[in-house]
PDB file of C-alpha atoms in Angstrom:
ATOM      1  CA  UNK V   1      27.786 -13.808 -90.111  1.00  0.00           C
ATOM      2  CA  UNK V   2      25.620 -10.702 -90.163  1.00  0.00           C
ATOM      3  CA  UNK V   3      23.738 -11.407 -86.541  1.00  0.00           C
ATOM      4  CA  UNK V   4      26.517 -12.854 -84.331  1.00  0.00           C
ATOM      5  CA  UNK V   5      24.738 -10.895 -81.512  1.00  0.00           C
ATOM      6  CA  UNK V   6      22.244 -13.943 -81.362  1.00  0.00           C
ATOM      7  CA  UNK V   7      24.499 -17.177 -81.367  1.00  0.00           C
ATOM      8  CA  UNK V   8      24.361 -17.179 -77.837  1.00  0.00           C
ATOM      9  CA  UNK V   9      20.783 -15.613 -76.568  1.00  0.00           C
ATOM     10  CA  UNK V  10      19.065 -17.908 -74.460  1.00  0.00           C
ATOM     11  CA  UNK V  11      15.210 -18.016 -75.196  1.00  0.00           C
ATOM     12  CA  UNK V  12      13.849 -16.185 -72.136  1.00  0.00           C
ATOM     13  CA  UNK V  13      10.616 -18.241 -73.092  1.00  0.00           C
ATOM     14  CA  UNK V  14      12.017 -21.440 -71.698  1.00  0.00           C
ATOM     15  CA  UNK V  15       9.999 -23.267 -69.573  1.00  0.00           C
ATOM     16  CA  UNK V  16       9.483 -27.093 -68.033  1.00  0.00           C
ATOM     17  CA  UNK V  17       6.057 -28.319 -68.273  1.00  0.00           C
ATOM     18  CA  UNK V  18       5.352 -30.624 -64.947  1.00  0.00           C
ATOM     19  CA  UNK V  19       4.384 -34.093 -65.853  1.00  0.00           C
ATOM     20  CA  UNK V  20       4.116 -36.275 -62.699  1.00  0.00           C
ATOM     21  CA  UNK V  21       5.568 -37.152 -59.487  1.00  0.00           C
ATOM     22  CA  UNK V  22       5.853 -40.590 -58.120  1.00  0.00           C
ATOM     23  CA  UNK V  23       6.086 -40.984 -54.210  1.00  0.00           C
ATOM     24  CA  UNK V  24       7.230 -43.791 -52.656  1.00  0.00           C
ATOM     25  CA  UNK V  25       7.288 -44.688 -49.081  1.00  0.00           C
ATOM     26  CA  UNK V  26      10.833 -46.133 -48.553  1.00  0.00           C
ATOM     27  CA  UNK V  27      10.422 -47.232 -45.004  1.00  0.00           C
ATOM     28  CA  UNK V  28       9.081 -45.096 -41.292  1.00  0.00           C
ATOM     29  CA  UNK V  29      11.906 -42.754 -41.753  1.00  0.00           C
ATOM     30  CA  UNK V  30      12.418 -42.384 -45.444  1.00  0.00           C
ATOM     31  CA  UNK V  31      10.632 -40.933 -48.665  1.00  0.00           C
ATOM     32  CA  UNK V  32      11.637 -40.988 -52.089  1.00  0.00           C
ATOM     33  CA  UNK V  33      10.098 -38.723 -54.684  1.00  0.00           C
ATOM     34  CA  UNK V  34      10.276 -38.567 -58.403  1.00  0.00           C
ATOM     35  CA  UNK V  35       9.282 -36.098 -60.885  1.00  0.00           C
ATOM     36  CA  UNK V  36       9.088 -35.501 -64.266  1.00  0.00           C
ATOM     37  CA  UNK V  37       9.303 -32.767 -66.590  1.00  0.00           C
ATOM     38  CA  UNK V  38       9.548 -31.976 -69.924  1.00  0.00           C
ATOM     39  CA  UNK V  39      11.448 -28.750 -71.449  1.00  0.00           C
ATOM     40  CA  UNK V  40      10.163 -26.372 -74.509  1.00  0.00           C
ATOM     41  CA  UNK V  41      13.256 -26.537 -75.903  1.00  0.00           C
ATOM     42  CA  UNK V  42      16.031 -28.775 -76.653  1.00  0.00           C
ATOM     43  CA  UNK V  43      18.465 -29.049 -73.878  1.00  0.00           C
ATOM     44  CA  UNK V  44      21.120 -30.463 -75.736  1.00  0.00           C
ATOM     45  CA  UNK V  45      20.990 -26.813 -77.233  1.00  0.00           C
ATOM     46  CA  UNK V  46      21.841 -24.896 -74.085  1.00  0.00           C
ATOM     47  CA  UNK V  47      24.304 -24.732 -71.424  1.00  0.00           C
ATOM     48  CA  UNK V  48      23.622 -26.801 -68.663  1.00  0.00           C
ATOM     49  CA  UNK V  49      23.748 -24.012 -65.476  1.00  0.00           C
ATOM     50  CA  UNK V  50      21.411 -22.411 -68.088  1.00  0.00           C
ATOM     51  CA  UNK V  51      19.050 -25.180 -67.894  1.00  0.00           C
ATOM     52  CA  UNK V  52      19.808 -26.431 -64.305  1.00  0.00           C
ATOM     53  CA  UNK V  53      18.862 -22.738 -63.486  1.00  0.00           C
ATOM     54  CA  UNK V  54      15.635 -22.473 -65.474  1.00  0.00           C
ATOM     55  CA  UNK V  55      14.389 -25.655 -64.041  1.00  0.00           C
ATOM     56  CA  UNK V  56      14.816 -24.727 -60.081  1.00  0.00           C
ATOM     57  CA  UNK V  57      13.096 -21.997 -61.236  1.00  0.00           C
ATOM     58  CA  UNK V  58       9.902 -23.535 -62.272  1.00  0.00           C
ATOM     59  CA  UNK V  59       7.037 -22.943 -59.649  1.00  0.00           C
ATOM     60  CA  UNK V  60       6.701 -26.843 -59.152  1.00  0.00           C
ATOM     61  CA  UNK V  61      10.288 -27.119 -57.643  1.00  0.00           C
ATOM     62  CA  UNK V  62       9.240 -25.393 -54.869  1.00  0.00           C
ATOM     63  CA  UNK V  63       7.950 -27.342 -51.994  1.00  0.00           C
ATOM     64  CA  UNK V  64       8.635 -28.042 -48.156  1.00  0.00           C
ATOM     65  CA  UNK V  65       9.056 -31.631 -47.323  1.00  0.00           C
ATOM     66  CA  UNK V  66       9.282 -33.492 -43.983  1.00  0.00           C
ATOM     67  CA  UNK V  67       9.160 -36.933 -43.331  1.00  0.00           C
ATOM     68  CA  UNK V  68       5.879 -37.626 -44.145  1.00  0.00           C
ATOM     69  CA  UNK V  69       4.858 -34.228 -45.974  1.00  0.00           C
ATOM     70  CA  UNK V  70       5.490 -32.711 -49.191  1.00  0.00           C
ATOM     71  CA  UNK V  71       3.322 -29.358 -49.357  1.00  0.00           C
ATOM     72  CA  UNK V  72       4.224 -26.955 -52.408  1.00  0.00           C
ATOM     73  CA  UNK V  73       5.289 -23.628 -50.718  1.00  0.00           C
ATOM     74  CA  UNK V  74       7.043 -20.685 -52.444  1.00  0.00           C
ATOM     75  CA  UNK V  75      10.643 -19.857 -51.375  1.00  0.00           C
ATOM     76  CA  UNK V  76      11.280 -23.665 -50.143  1.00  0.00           C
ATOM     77  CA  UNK V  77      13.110 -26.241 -52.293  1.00  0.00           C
ATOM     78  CA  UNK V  78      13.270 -29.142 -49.545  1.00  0.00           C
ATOM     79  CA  UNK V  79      15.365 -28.489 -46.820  1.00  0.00           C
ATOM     80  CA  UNK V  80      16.890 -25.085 -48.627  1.00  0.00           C
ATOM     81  CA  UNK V  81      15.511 -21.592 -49.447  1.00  0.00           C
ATOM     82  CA  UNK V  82      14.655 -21.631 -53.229  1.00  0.00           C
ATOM     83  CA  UNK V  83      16.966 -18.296 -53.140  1.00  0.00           C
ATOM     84  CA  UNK V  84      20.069 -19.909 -51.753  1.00  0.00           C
ATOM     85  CA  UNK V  85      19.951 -23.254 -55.002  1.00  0.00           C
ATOM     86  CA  UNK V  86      21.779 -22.344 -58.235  1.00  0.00           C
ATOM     87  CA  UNK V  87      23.378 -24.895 -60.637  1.00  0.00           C
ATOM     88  CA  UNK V  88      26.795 -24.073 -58.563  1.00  0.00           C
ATOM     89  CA  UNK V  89      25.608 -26.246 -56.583  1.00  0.00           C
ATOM     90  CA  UNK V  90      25.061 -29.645 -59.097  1.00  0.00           C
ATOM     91  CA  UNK V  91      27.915 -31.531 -59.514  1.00  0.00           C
ATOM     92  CA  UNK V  92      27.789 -33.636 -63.010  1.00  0.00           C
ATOM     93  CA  UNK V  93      28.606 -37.432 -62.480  1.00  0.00           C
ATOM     94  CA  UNK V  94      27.838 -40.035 -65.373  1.00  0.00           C
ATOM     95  CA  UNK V  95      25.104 -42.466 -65.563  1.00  0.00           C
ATOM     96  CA  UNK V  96      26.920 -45.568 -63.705  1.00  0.00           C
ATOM     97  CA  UNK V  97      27.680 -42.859 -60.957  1.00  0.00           C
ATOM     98  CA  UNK V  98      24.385 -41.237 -60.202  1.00  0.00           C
ATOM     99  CA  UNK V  99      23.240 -44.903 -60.157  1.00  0.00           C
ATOM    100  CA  UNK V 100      25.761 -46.201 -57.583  1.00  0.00           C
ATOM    101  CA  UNK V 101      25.079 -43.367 -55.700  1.00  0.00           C
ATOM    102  CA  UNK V 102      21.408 -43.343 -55.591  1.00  0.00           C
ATOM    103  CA  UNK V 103      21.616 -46.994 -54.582  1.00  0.00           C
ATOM    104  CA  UNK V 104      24.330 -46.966 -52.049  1.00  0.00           C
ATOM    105  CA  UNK V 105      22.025 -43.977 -50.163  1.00  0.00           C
ATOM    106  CA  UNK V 106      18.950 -46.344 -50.436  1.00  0.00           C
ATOM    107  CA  UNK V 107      20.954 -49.399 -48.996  1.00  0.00           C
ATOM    108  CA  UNK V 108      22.987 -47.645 -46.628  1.00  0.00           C
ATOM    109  CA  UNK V 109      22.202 -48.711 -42.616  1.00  0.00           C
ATOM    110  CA  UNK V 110      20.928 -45.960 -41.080  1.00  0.00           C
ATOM    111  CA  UNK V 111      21.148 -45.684 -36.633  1.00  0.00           C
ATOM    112  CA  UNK V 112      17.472 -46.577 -35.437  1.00  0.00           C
ATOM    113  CA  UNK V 113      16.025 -46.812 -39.077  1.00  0.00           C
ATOM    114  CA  UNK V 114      14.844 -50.235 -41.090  1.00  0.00           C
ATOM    115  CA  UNK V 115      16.196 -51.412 -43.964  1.00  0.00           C
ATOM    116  CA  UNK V 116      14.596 -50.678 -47.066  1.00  0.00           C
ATOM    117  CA  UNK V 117      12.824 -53.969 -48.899  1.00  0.00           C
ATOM    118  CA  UNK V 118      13.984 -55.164 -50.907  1.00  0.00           C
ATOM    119  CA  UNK V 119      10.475 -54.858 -52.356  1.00  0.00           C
ATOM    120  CA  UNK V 120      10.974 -51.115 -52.612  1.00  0.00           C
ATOM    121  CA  UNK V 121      14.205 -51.141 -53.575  1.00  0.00           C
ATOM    122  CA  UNK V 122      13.014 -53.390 -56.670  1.00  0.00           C
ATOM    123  CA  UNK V 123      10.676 -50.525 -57.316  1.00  0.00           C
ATOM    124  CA  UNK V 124      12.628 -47.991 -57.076  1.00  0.00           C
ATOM    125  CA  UNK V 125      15.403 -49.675 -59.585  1.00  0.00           C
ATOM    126  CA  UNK V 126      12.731 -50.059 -61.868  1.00  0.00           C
ATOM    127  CA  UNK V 127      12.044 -46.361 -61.636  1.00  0.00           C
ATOM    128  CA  UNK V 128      16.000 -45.523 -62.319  1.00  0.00           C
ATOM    129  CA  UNK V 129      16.365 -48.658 -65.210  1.00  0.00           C
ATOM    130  CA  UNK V 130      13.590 -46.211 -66.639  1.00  0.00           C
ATOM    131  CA  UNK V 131      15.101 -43.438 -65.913  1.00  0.00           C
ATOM    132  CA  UNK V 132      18.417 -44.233 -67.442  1.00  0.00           C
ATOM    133  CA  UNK V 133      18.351 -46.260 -70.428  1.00  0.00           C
ATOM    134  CA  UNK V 134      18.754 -43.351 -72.746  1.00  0.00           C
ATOM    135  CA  UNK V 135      21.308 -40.801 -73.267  1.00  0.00           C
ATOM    136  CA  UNK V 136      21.038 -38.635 -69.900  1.00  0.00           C
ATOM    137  CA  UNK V 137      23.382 -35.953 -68.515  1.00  0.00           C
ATOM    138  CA  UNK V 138      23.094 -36.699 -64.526  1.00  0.00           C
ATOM    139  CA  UNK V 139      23.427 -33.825 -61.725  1.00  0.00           C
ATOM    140  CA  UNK V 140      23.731 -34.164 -58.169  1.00  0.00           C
ATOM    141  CA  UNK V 141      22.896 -31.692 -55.665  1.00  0.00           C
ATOM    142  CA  UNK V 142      26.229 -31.354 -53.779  1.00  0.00           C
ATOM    143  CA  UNK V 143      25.005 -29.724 -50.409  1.00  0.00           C
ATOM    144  CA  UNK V 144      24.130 -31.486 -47.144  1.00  0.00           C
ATOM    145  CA  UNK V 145      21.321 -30.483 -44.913  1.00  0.00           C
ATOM    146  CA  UNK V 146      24.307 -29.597 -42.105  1.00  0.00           C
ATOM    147  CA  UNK V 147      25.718 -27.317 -44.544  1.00  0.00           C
ATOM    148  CA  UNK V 148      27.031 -24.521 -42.886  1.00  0.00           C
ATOM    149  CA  UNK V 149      26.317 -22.113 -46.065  1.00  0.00           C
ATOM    150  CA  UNK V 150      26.096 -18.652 -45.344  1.00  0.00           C
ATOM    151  CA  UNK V 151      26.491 -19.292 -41.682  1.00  0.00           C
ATOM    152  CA  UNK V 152      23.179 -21.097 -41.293  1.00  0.00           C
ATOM    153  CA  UNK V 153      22.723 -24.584 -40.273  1.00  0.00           C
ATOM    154  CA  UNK V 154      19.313 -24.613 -41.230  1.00  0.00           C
ATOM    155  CA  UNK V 155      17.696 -22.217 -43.911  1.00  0.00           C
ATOM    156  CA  UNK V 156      14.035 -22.325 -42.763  1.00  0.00           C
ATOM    157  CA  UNK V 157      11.773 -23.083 -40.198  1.00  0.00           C
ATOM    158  CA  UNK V 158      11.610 -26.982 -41.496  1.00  0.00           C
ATOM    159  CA  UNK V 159      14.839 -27.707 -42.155  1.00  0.00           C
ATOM    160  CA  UNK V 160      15.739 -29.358 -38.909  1.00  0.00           C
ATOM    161  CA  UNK V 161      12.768 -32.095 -40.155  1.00  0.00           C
ATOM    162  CA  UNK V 162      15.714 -34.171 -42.242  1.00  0.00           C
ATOM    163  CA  UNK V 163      18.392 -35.169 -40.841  1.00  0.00           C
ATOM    164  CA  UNK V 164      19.419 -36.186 -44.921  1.00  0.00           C
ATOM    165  CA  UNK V 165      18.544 -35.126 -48.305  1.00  0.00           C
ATOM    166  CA  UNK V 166      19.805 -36.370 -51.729  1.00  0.00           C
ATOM    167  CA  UNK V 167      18.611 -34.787 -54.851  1.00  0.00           C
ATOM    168  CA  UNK V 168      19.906 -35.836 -58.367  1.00  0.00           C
ATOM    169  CA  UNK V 169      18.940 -34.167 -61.748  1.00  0.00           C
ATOM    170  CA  UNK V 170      19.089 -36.412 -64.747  1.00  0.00           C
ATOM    171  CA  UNK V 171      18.249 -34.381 -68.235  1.00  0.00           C
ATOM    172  CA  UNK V 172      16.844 -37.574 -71.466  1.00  0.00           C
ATOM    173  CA  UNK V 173      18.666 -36.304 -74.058  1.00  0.00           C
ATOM    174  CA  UNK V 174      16.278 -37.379 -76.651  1.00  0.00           C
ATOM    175  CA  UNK V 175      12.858 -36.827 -75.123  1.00  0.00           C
ATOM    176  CA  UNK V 176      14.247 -33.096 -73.970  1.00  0.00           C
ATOM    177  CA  UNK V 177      12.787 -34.024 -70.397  1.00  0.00           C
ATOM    178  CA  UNK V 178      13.929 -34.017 -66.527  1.00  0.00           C
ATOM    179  CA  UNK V 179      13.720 -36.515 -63.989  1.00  0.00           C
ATOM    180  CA  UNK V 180      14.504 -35.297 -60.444  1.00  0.00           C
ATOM    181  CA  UNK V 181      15.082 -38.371 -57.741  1.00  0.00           C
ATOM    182  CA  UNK V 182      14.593 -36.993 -53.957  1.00  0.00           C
ATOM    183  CA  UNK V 183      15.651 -39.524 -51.160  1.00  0.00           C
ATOM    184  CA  UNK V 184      14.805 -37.500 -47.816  1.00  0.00           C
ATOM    185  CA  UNK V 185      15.391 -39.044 -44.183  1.00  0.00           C
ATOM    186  CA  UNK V 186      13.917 -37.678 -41.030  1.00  0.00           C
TER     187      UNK V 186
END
C-alpha cells in the first residue's frame, strides 16, 4: 500500500443535512421531540465518536428548551452547554434497549404530573416502530440534568427549567441518517 497515510482520514467535509423535527406534546409537564437528519457520508464507514461528534456539532443541535419552548440558541444543547457534550458521553445500548428505555421514561409516574395517553404514547411508538425497523446503532446520552459535572449543577441560565432530560441517538444504517428522540420534563 503506497498511501497508508489515508486509511484512516476522516473527511473534514462531513456534514448532517437537517430534515425535520416532530414535536409532540406528551402531557402539561412533558415534551418529546424528534429529529431527523441525514449524513453526507456513510456512517457505517466511520467511527462512531467520529460521527456522534460531527453531529452535536451541526448548528441545528443547538437549542435551549424548557417546558414549553424550544428556541435554537448557539452554545445550548438542552439543558447542557454545547461545549461541555462529546460522544464520551453516549453510551451504546441495542435496539430492544433504547426501546425499553424510551418507553419505561414515557410510562414512568411522575410526583404531581399526568400520565401520558395512551393516545400519545400510541404516537409516539409509532414514531420509534419507524424509527427502528432497520439496522440502527442506538446511543444514549448518559448524563442527568443534576449532574454534578465540572462542579456545576446547572450549566446555563435555563437549566434549572427540567427537572429531566433523556436524549437517545439512533444512526439507520442503510439510509446513512440520524434520528434523535428528546423526552424533557419540567
Amino acid at each position: 500500500m503506497k498511501n497508508k497515510k489515508n486509511i484512516l482520514t476522516y473527511p473534514k467535509n462531513i456534514n448532517f443535512e437537517f430534515l425535520g423535527l416532530e414535536f409532540m406534546r406528551l402531557h402539561q409537564h412533558g415534551q418529546g421531540i424528534i429529529s431527523r437528519s441525514k449524513c453526507s457520508h456513510s456512517i457505517e464507514k466511520h467511527g462512531f465518536p467520529f460521527i456522534i461528534n460531527k453531529f452535536l456539532a451541526e448548528d441545528f443541535n443547538n437549542f435551549q428548551l424548557t417546558d414549553f419552548m424550544f428556541v435554537r440558541a448557539k452554545g445550548f444543547h438542552g439543558p447542557y452547554s454545547s461545549d461541555s457534550l462529546s460522544s464520551d458521553d453516549y453510551e451504546e445500548l441495542d435496539r430492544k434497549d433504547i426501546e425499553k428505555k424510551i418507553l419505561n421514561e414515557l410510562k414512568k409516574t411522575r410526583l404531581n404530573t399526568p400520565q401520558i395517553s395512551d393516545q400519545v404514547l400510541t404516537r409516539f411508538q409509532y414514531f420509534i416502530d419507524v424509527i427502528l425497523n432497520r439496522p440502527t446503532i442506538c446511543f444514549c446520552l448518559n448524563r442527568s440534568v443534576t449532574d454534578k459535572k465540572n462542579n456545576l449543577k446547572f450549566e446555563h441560565e435555563w437549566s434549572h427549567a427540567l427537572n429531566e432530560y433523556y436524549e437517545f441517538i439512533i444512526f439507520s444504517l442503510e439510509a446513512d441518517e440520524c434520528f434523535s428522540i428528546i423526552l424533557a420534563y419540567d
